């Protein structure tokens, strides 16, 4: 029997000396990205609201020989994010990698007028992403202009460009992330800051457990039964590759799809 290689193979420690910030680090893509970057040698700051999960993840990373700092914070709270930055700089140093991963997916027919869910997606997927950029932008520019690699990685979605029933608001927020990333690359590239948008297809994460719309639930359950979904570590491995490239190489946009997903 042929053994397939996995995305979790131990990477080279090619991020030694760099400090990374990962939002939404308490589960899913964020948690696996933190582990991946730490395994590559980065000192990783873990940002999310669930302190207990962050502490468990930090302990796991430390046990595996990495360095991690749990920084409980609500990414939608600008003051909390500024305070988190001060803690990170004091404990680990100025960040040179920022992974904007925190997000929520709440699909529903637009005619249901679920304005609270619309706003929650806008607050987390757009406003909090912008707050994170605002808080850490000067650190990234400083890293880039000082001669080292600097990376802003924004997690978008294939939904930002493809059409999925009942996903209009979520898809709109992810289209914003993708387009924003292209513009920021134009602005920050000359300052040697790389900007990348990562757009996964269907990933098996707890994000799907937040979905309450029956139609969207049925579609997601059908996808899980009909194909092998992406795993968080698949996306994490891709992010690790993107930020470990030579500093003159910028993968502007990476689409990661399950092999069997066609839309």
PDB file of C-alpha atoms in Angstrom:
ATOM      1  CA  UNK A   1       0.000   0.000   0.000  1.00  0.00           C
ATOM      2  CA  UNK A   2       1.308   3.452  -0.911  1.00  0.00           C
ATOM      3  CA  UNK A   3       1.481   5.900   1.967  1.00  0.00           C
ATOM      4  CA  UNK A   4       0.450   9.425   1.037  1.00  0.00           C
ATOM      5  CA  UNK A   5       2.485  12.335   2.407  1.00  0.00           C
ATOM      6  CA  UNK A   6       0.617  14.534   4.860  1.00  0.00           C
ATOM      7  CA  UNK A   7       0.627  18.274   5.393  1.00  0.00           C
ATOM      8  CA  UNK A   8       1.682  17.773   9.000  1.00  0.00           C
ATOM      9  CA  UNK A   9       5.183  16.511   8.176  1.00  0.00           C
ATOM     10  CA  UNK A  10       7.748  18.215  10.392  1.00  0.00           C
ATOM     11  CA  UNK A  11       8.891  21.392   8.595  1.00  0.00           C
ATOM     12  CA  UNK A  12      12.320  22.975   8.642  1.00  0.00           C
ATOM     13  CA  UNK A  13      12.783  25.665  11.275  1.00  0.00           C
ATOM     14  CA  UNK A  14      12.894  28.398   8.655  1.00  0.00           C
ATOM     15  CA  UNK A  15      11.044  31.048  10.688  1.00  0.00           C
ATOM     16  CA  UNK A  16      13.586  31.317  13.511  1.00  0.00           C
ATOM     17  CA  UNK A  17      13.800  34.829  14.917  1.00  0.00           C
ATOM     18  CA  UNK A  18      10.369  35.930  13.676  1.00  0.00           C
ATOM     19  CA  UNK A  19       7.380  36.772  15.858  1.00  0.00           C
ATOM     20  CA  UNK A  20       3.958  35.775  14.537  1.00  0.00           C
ATOM     21  CA  UNK A  21       0.457  36.831  15.584  1.00  0.00           C
ATOM     22  CA  UNK A  22      -2.482  34.543  14.817  1.00  0.00           C
ATOM     23  CA  UNK A  23      -6.052  35.673  15.466  1.00  0.00           C
ATOM     24  CA  UNK A  24      -8.817  33.154  15.982  1.00  0.00           C
ATOM     25  CA  UNK A  25      -6.151  30.846  17.387  1.00  0.00           C
ATOM     26  CA  UNK A  26      -8.380  28.896  19.777  1.00  0.00           C
ATOM     27  CA  UNK A  27      -9.500  26.343  17.180  1.00  0.00           C
ATOM     28  CA  UNK A  28      -9.486  25.227  13.563  1.00  0.00           C
ATOM     29  CA  UNK A  29      -7.265  26.936  11.024  1.00  0.00           C
ATOM     30  CA  UNK A  30      -5.968  29.418  13.589  1.00  0.00           C
ATOM     31  CA  UNK A  31      -4.838  26.781  16.073  1.00  0.00           C
ATOM     32  CA  UNK A  32      -3.177  24.654  13.391  1.00  0.00           C
ATOM     33  CA  UNK A  33      -1.491  27.699  11.864  1.00  0.00           C
ATOM     34  CA  UNK A  34      -0.056  28.619  15.252  1.00  0.00           C
ATOM     35  CA  UNK A  35       1.326  25.102  15.617  1.00  0.00           C
ATOM     36  CA  UNK A  36       2.756  25.161  12.095  1.00  0.00           C
ATOM     37  CA  UNK A  37       4.511  28.504  12.528  1.00  0.00           C
ATOM     38  CA  UNK A  38       5.876  27.501  15.935  1.00  0.00           C
ATOM     39  CA  UNK A  39       7.181  24.227  14.488  1.00  0.00           C
ATOM     40  CA  UNK A  40       8.996  26.302  11.874  1.00  0.00           C
ATOM     41  CA  UNK A  41      10.696  28.292  14.625  1.00  0.00           C
ATOM     42  CA  UNK A  42       8.525  31.407  15.021  1.00  0.00           C
ATOM     43  CA  UNK A  43       7.513  32.712  18.443  1.00  0.00           C
ATOM     44  CA  UNK A  44       3.730  32.764  18.179  1.00  0.00           C
ATOM     45  CA  UNK A  45       1.196  35.003  19.920  1.00  0.00           C
ATOM     46  CA  UNK A  46      -2.201  33.309  20.171  1.00  0.00           C
ATOM     47  CA  UNK A  47      -5.174  35.690  20.056  1.00  0.00           C
ATOM     48  CA  UNK A  48      -8.805  34.720  20.692  1.00  0.00           C
ATOM     49  CA  UNK A  49     -11.430  35.141  23.392  1.00  0.00           C
ATOM     50  CA  UNK A  50     -11.306  31.606  24.837  1.00  0.00           C
ATOM     51  CA  UNK A  51      -8.435  31.867  27.314  1.00  0.00           C
ATOM     52  CA  UNK A  52      -8.517  28.243  28.440  1.00  0.00           C
ATOM     53  CA  UNK A  53      -8.158  26.945  24.900  1.00  0.00           C
ATOM     54  CA  UNK A  54      -5.304  29.345  24.213  1.00  0.00           C
ATOM     55  CA  UNK A  55      -3.463  28.209  27.337  1.00  0.00           C
ATOM     56  CA  UNK A  56      -3.893  24.568  26.323  1.00  0.00           C
ATOM     57  CA  UNK A  57      -2.588  25.296  22.836  1.00  0.00           C
ATOM     58  CA  UNK A  58       0.365  27.290  24.180  1.00  0.00           C
ATOM     59  CA  UNK A  59       1.263  24.411  26.483  1.00  0.00           C
ATOM     60  CA  UNK A  60       1.053  21.956  23.586  1.00  0.00           C
ATOM     61  CA  UNK A  61       3.311  24.112  21.435  1.00  0.00           C
ATOM     62  CA  UNK A  62       5.827  24.508  24.259  1.00  0.00           C
ATOM     63  CA  UNK A  63       5.793  20.751  24.849  1.00  0.00           C
ATOM     64  CA  UNK A  64       6.611  20.248  21.169  1.00  0.00           C
ATOM     65  CA  UNK A  65       9.639  22.529  21.494  1.00  0.00           C
ATOM     66  CA  UNK A  66       8.096  25.756  20.236  1.00  0.00           C
ATOM     67  CA  UNK A  67       7.433  29.105  21.840  1.00  0.00           C
ATOM     68  CA  UNK A  68       3.916  30.497  22.266  1.00  0.00           C
ATOM     69  CA  UNK A  69       2.155  33.191  24.248  1.00  0.00           C
ATOM     70  CA  UNK A  70      -1.578  33.036  24.995  1.00  0.00           C
ATOM     71  CA  UNK A  71      -3.092  36.522  24.744  1.00  0.00           C
ATOM     72  CA  UNK A  72      -6.855  36.391  25.378  1.00  0.00           C
ATOM     73  CA  UNK A  73      -8.505  39.283  23.542  1.00  0.00           C
ATOM     74  CA  UNK A  74     -11.686  40.137  21.683  1.00  0.00           C
ATOM     75  CA  UNK A  75     -10.558  41.061  18.171  1.00  0.00           C
ATOM     76  CA  UNK A  76     -13.631  43.270  17.760  1.00  0.00           C
ATOM     77  CA  UNK A  77     -12.435  45.460  20.664  1.00  0.00           C
ATOM     78  CA  UNK A  78      -9.830  47.957  19.410  1.00  0.00           C
ATOM     79  CA  UNK A  79      -8.634  48.881  22.909  1.00  0.00           C
ATOM     80  CA  UNK A  80      -8.197  45.215  23.824  1.00  0.00           C
ATOM     81  CA  UNK A  81      -6.214  44.638  20.648  1.00  0.00           C
ATOM     82  CA  UNK A  82      -3.910  47.575  21.362  1.00  0.00           C
ATOM     83  CA  UNK A  83      -3.321  46.196  24.857  1.00  0.00           C
ATOM     84  CA  UNK A  84      -2.659  42.758  23.377  1.00  0.00           C
ATOM     85  CA  UNK A  85      -0.024  44.241  21.086  1.00  0.00           C
ATOM     86  CA  UNK A  86       1.766  45.831  24.035  1.00  0.00           C
ATOM     87  CA  UNK A  87       1.864  42.455  25.780  1.00  0.00           C
ATOM     88  CA  UNK A  88       3.163  40.706  22.668  1.00  0.00           C
ATOM     89  CA  UNK A  89       5.915  43.248  22.045  1.00  0.00           C
ATOM     90  CA  UNK A  90       6.996  43.135  25.693  1.00  0.00           C
ATOM     91  CA  UNK A  91       7.046  39.325  25.855  1.00  0.00           C
ATOM     92  CA  UNK A  92       8.082  38.241  22.352  1.00  0.00           C
ATOM     93  CA  UNK A  93       9.171  41.304  20.377  1.00  0.00           C
ATOM     94  CA  UNK A  94       7.667  43.140  17.393  1.00  0.00           C
ATOM     95  CA  UNK A  95       5.629  40.909  15.075  1.00  0.00           C
ATOM     96  CA  UNK A  96       6.823  40.245  11.544  1.00  0.00           C
ATOM     97  CA  UNK A  97       3.951  37.878  10.643  1.00  0.00           C
ATOM     98  CA  UNK A  98       0.264  38.604  11.162  1.00  0.00           C
ATOM     99  CA  UNK A  99      -2.330  35.988  10.241  1.00  0.00           C
ATOM    100  CA  UNK A 100      -5.826  37.515  10.139  1.00  0.00           C
ATOM    101  CA  UNK A 101      -7.843  34.356  10.677  1.00  0.00           C
ATOM    102  CA  UNK A 102     -10.683  35.195  13.080  1.00  0.00           C
ATOM    103  CA  UNK A 103     -14.056  34.970  11.390  1.00  0.00           C
ATOM    104  CA  UNK A 104     -17.588  33.630  11.479  1.00  0.00           C
ATOM    105  CA  UNK A 105     -19.894  32.078   8.869  1.00  0.00           C
ATOM    106  CA  UNK A 106     -23.657  32.493   9.318  1.00  0.00           C
ATOM    107  CA  UNK A 107     -25.417  31.806   6.015  1.00  0.00           C
ATOM    108  CA  UNK A 108     -29.169  32.372   5.729  1.00  0.00           C
ATOM    109  CA  UNK A 109     -31.643  33.561   3.100  1.00  0.00           C
ATOM    110  CA  UNK A 110     -31.485  37.352   2.850  1.00  0.00           C
ATOM    111  CA  UNK A 111     -35.298  37.498   3.063  1.00  0.00           C
ATOM    112  CA  UNK A 112     -35.140  36.343   6.675  1.00  0.00           C
ATOM    113  CA  UNK A 113     -33.824  39.805   7.638  1.00  0.00           C
ATOM    114  CA  UNK A 114     -31.354  38.390  10.197  1.00  0.00           C
ATOM    115  CA  UNK A 115     -29.662  41.732  10.613  1.00  0.00           C
ATOM    116  CA  UNK A 116     -27.984  40.705  13.859  1.00  0.00           C
ATOM    117  CA  UNK A 117     -26.227  37.891  12.008  1.00  0.00           C
ATOM    118  CA  UNK A 118     -25.326  40.216   9.141  1.00  0.00           C
ATOM    119  CA  UNK A 119     -23.738  42.630  11.590  1.00  0.00           C
ATOM    120  CA  UNK A 120     -21.879  39.912  13.463  1.00  0.00           C
ATOM    121  CA  UNK A 121     -20.248  38.745  10.237  1.00  0.00           C
ATOM    122  CA  UNK A 122     -19.354  42.307   9.254  1.00  0.00           C
ATOM    123  CA  UNK A 123     -17.983  43.037  12.732  1.00  0.00           C
ATOM    124  CA  UNK A 124     -15.737  39.979  12.846  1.00  0.00           C
ATOM    125  CA  UNK A 125     -14.876  39.315   9.194  1.00  0.00           C
ATOM    126  CA  UNK A 126     -14.315  42.944   8.192  1.00  0.00           C
ATOM    127  CA  UNK A 127     -14.102  45.384  11.108  1.00  0.00           C
ATOM    128  CA  UNK A 128     -11.987  43.166  13.367  1.00  0.00           C
ATOM    129  CA  UNK A 129      -9.712  42.310  10.446  1.00  0.00           C
ATOM    130  CA  UNK A 130      -9.192  46.031   9.852  1.00  0.00           C
ATOM    131  CA  UNK A 131      -8.536  46.610  13.551  1.00  0.00           C
ATOM    132  CA  UNK A 132      -5.875  43.885  13.532  1.00  0.00           C
ATOM    133  CA  UNK A 133      -4.221  45.480  10.510  1.00  0.00           C
ATOM    134  CA  UNK A 134      -4.326  48.891  12.155  1.00  0.00           C
ATOM    135  CA  UNK A 135      -2.773  47.630  15.386  1.00  0.00           C
ATOM    136  CA  UNK A 136       0.102  45.667  13.821  1.00  0.00           C
ATOM    137  CA  UNK A 137       0.735  47.561  10.585  1.00  0.00           C
ATOM    138  CA  UNK A 138       3.631  49.659  11.891  1.00  0.00           C
ATOM    139  CA  UNK A 139       5.349  46.521  13.184  1.00  0.00           C
ATOM    140  CA  UNK A 140       5.117  44.865   9.781  1.00  0.00           C
ATOM    141  CA  UNK A 141       6.425  47.944   7.989  1.00  0.00           C
ATOM    142  CA  UNK A 142       9.292  48.170  10.485  1.00  0.00           C
ATOM    143  CA  UNK A 143      10.190  44.516   9.848  1.00  0.00           C
ATOM    144  CA  UNK A 144      10.072  44.983   6.090  1.00  0.00           C
ATOM    145  CA  UNK A 145      12.096  48.180   5.964  1.00  0.00           C
ATOM    146  CA  UNK A 146      14.655  46.728   8.392  1.00  0.00           C
ATOM    147  CA  UNK A 147      15.559  44.095   5.828  1.00  0.00           C
ATOM    148  CA  UNK A 148      13.707  41.061   7.071  1.00  0.00           C
ATOM    149  CA  UNK A 149      10.608  39.385   5.641  1.00  0.00           C
ATOM    150  CA  UNK A 150       7.248  40.764   6.758  1.00  0.00           C
ATOM    151  CA  UNK A 151       3.924  39.066   6.086  1.00  0.00           C
ATOM    152  CA  UNK A 152       0.274  40.011   6.373  1.00  0.00           C
ATOM    153  CA  UNK A 153      -1.854  36.951   5.659  1.00  0.00           C
ATOM    154  CA  UNK A 154      -5.620  37.431   5.397  1.00  0.00           C
ATOM    155  CA  UNK A 155      -7.884  34.395   5.424  1.00  0.00           C
ATOM    156  CA  UNK A 156     -10.567  34.804   2.784  1.00  0.00           C
ATOM    157  CA  UNK A 157     -12.686  32.059   1.195  1.00  0.00           C
ATOM    158  CA  UNK A 158     -13.610  30.651  -2.178  1.00  0.00           C
ATOM    159  CA  UNK A 159     -17.046  32.058  -1.293  1.00  0.00           C
ATOM    160  CA  UNK A 160     -15.574  35.505  -1.909  1.00  0.00           C
ATOM    161  CA  UNK A 161     -15.715  34.869  -5.650  1.00  0.00           C
ATOM    162  CA  UNK A 162     -18.054  31.906  -6.207  1.00  0.00           C
ATOM    163  CA  UNK A 163     -21.820  31.846  -5.699  1.00  0.00           C
ATOM    164  CA  UNK A 164     -23.389  29.758  -2.923  1.00  0.00           C
ATOM    165  CA  UNK A 165     -27.062  29.893  -2.038  1.00  0.00           C
ATOM    166  CA  UNK A 166     -27.871  31.806   1.183  1.00  0.00           C
ATOM    167  CA  UNK A 167     -24.225  32.847   1.684  1.00  0.00           C
ATOM    168  CA  UNK A 168     -24.605  36.423   0.362  1.00  0.00           C
ATOM    169  CA  UNK A 169     -23.441  38.342   3.453  1.00  0.00           C
ATOM    170  CA  UNK A 170     -20.642  35.940   4.340  1.00  0.00           C
ATOM    171  CA  UNK A 171     -19.493  35.854   0.737  1.00  0.00           C
ATOM    172  CA  UNK A 172     -19.588  39.646   0.602  1.00  0.00           C
ATOM    173  CA  UNK A 173     -17.331  39.918   3.631  1.00  0.00           C
ATOM    174  CA  UNK A 174     -14.826  37.506   2.090  1.00  0.00           C
ATOM    175  CA  UNK A 175     -14.902  39.338  -1.243  1.00  0.00           C
ATOM    176  CA  UNK A 176     -13.937  42.423   0.757  1.00  0.00           C
ATOM    177  CA  UNK A 177     -10.997  40.537   2.293  1.00  0.00           C
ATOM    178  CA  UNK A 178      -9.715  39.372  -1.079  1.00  0.00           C
ATOM    179  CA  UNK A 179     -10.024  42.758  -2.759  1.00  0.00           C
ATOM    180  CA  UNK A 180      -8.605  44.615   0.239  1.00  0.00           C
ATOM    181  CA  UNK A 181      -5.587  42.302   0.202  1.00  0.00           C
ATOM    182  CA  UNK A 182      -4.872  43.139  -3.445  1.00  0.00           C
ATOM    183  CA  UNK A 183      -4.951  46.849  -2.690  1.00  0.00           C
ATOM    184  CA  UNK A 184      -2.822  46.523   0.431  1.00  0.00           C
ATOM    185  CA  UNK A 185      -0.233  44.594  -1.528  1.00  0.00           C
ATOM    186  CA  UNK A 186      -0.010  47.535  -3.933  1.00  0.00           C
ATOM    187  CA  UNK A 187       0.498  49.943  -1.022  1.00  0.00           C
ATOM    188  CA  UNK A 188       2.746  47.834   1.177  1.00  0.00           C
ATOM    189  CA  UNK A 189       4.791  45.924  -1.393  1.00  0.00           C
ATOM    190  CA  UNK A 190       7.166  48.866  -1.939  1.00  0.00           C
ATOM    191  CA  UNK A 191       7.770  48.813   1.831  1.00  0.00           C
ATOM    192  CA  UNK A 192       8.743  45.125   1.544  1.00  0.00           C
ATOM    193  CA  UNK A 193       5.616  43.891   3.317  1.00  0.00           C
ATOM    194  CA  UNK A 194       4.087  40.882   1.593  1.00  0.00           C
ATOM    195  CA  UNK A 195       0.295  40.633   1.588  1.00  0.00           C
ATOM    196  CA  UNK A 196      -1.403  37.320   0.840  1.00  0.00           C
ATOM    197  CA  UNK A 197      -5.050  36.285   0.685  1.00  0.00           C
ATOM    198  CA  UNK A 198      -5.666  32.607   1.397  1.00  0.00           C
ATOM    199  CA  UNK A 199      -8.975  31.372  -0.030  1.00  0.00           C
ATOM    200  CA  UNK A 200      -9.906  27.837   1.063  1.00  0.00           C
ATOM    201  CA  UNK A 201     -12.782  25.752  -0.177  1.00  0.00           C
ATOM    202  CA  UNK A 202     -14.740  23.687   2.331  1.00  0.00           C
ATOM    203  CA  UNK A 203     -12.680  23.051   5.464  1.00  0.00           C
ATOM    204  CA  UNK A 204     -13.705  20.730   8.298  1.00  0.00           C
ATOM    205  CA  UNK A 205     -13.754  23.148  11.254  1.00  0.00           C
ATOM    206  CA  UNK A 206     -16.094  24.181  14.059  1.00  0.00           C
ATOM    207  CA  UNK A 207     -17.043  27.191  11.925  1.00  0.00           C
ATOM    208  CA  UNK A 208     -19.676  24.961  10.366  1.00  0.00           C
ATOM    209  CA  UNK A 209     -21.200  24.204  13.776  1.00  0.00           C
ATOM    210  CA  UNK A 210     -22.314  27.846  14.010  1.00  0.00           C
ATOM    211  CA  UNK A 211     -24.521  27.477  10.939  1.00  0.00           C
ATOM    212  CA  UNK A 212     -28.242  27.455  11.780  1.00  0.00           C
ATOM    213  CA  UNK A 213     -29.814  27.751   8.317  1.00  0.00           C
ATOM    214  CA  UNK A 214     -31.260  24.329   7.323  1.00  0.00           C
ATOM    215  CA  UNK A 215     -30.430  24.780   3.628  1.00  0.00           C
ATOM    216  CA  UNK A 216     -26.812  25.659   4.319  1.00  0.00           C
ATOM    217  CA  UNK A 217     -26.543  22.846   6.877  1.00  0.00           C
ATOM    218  CA  UNK A 218     -27.828  20.363   4.320  1.00  0.00           C
ATOM    219  CA  UNK A 219     -25.355  21.594   1.706  1.00  0.00           C
ATOM    220  CA  UNK A 220     -22.413  21.376   4.118  1.00  0.00           C
ATOM    221  CA  UNK A 221     -23.423  17.925   5.356  1.00  0.00           C
ATOM    222  CA  UNK A 222     -23.767  16.755   1.774  1.00  0.00           C
ATOM    223  CA  UNK A 223     -20.321  18.085   0.957  1.00  0.00           C
ATOM    224  CA  UNK A 224     -18.821  16.236   3.906  1.00  0.00           C
ATOM    225  CA  UNK A 225     -20.428  12.985   2.768  1.00  0.00           C
ATOM    226  CA  UNK A 226     -19.561  13.322  -0.913  1.00  0.00           C
ATOM    227  CA  UNK A 227     -15.918  14.399  -0.728  1.00  0.00           C
ATOM    228  CA  UNK A 228     -12.835  14.462   1.446  1.00  0.00           C
ATOM    229  CA  UNK A 229     -12.817  17.958   2.924  1.00  0.00           C
ATOM    230  CA  UNK A 230      -9.790  20.078   3.613  1.00  0.00           C
ATOM    231  CA  UNK A 231      -8.446  19.859   7.151  1.00  0.00           C
ATOM    232  CA  UNK A 232      -7.220  22.876   9.141  1.00  0.00           C
ATOM    233  CA  UNK A 233      -3.660  21.582   9.000  1.00  0.00           C
ATOM    234  CA  UNK A 234      -3.807  21.622   5.181  1.00  0.00           C
ATOM    235  CA  UNK A 235      -4.459  25.354   5.212  1.00  0.00           C
ATOM    236  CA  UNK A 236      -1.896  25.859   7.985  1.00  0.00           C
ATOM    237  CA  UNK A 237       0.804  24.101   5.967  1.00  0.00           C
ATOM    238  CA  UNK A 238       0.063  26.383   3.039  1.00  0.00           C
ATOM    239  CA  UNK A 239       0.365  29.477   5.236  1.00  0.00           C
ATOM    240  CA  UNK A 240       3.660  28.166   6.596  1.00  0.00           C
ATOM    241  CA  UNK A 241       4.943  27.789   3.049  1.00  0.00           C
ATOM    242  CA  UNK A 242       3.772  31.274   2.026  1.00  0.00           C
ATOM    243  CA  UNK A 243       5.519  33.091   4.887  1.00  0.00           C
ATOM    244  CA  UNK A 244       8.721  31.033   4.616  1.00  0.00           C
ATOM    245  CA  UNK A 245       9.462  31.979   1.001  1.00  0.00           C
ATOM    246  CA  UNK A 246      12.391  34.303   0.203  1.00  0.00           C
ATOM    247  CA  UNK A 247      11.393  37.879   0.993  1.00  0.00           C
ATOM    248  CA  UNK A 248      11.292  38.897  -2.680  1.00  0.00           C
ATOM    249  CA  UNK A 249       8.592  36.278  -3.394  1.00  0.00           C
ATOM    250  CA  UNK A 250       4.967  37.111  -2.591  1.00  0.00           C
ATOM    251  CA  UNK A 251       2.119  34.689  -3.253  1.00  0.00           C
ATOM    252  CA  UNK A 252      -0.614  37.276  -3.637  1.00  0.00           C
ATOM    253  CA  UNK A 253      -3.572  34.904  -3.574  1.00  0.00           C
ATOM    254  CA  UNK A 254      -3.743  31.189  -2.905  1.00  0.00           C
ATOM    255  CA  UNK A 255      -6.893  29.146  -3.542  1.00  0.00           C
ATOM    256  CA  UNK A 256      -6.922  25.806  -1.703  1.00  0.00           C
ATOM    257  CA  UNK A 257      -9.639  23.365  -2.731  1.00  0.00           C
ATOM    258  CA  UNK A 258     -10.597  19.834  -1.810  1.00  0.00           C
ATOM    259  CA  UNK A 259      -9.670  17.821  -4.878  1.00  0.00           C
ATOM    260  CA  UNK A 260     -13.280  16.757  -5.393  1.00  0.00           C
ATOM    261  CA  UNK A 261     -14.871  20.182  -4.866  1.00  0.00           C
ATOM    262  CA  UNK A 262     -15.806  21.731  -8.213  1.00  0.00           C
ATOM    263  CA  UNK A 263     -17.672  24.855  -7.071  1.00  0.00           C
TER     264      UNK A 263
END
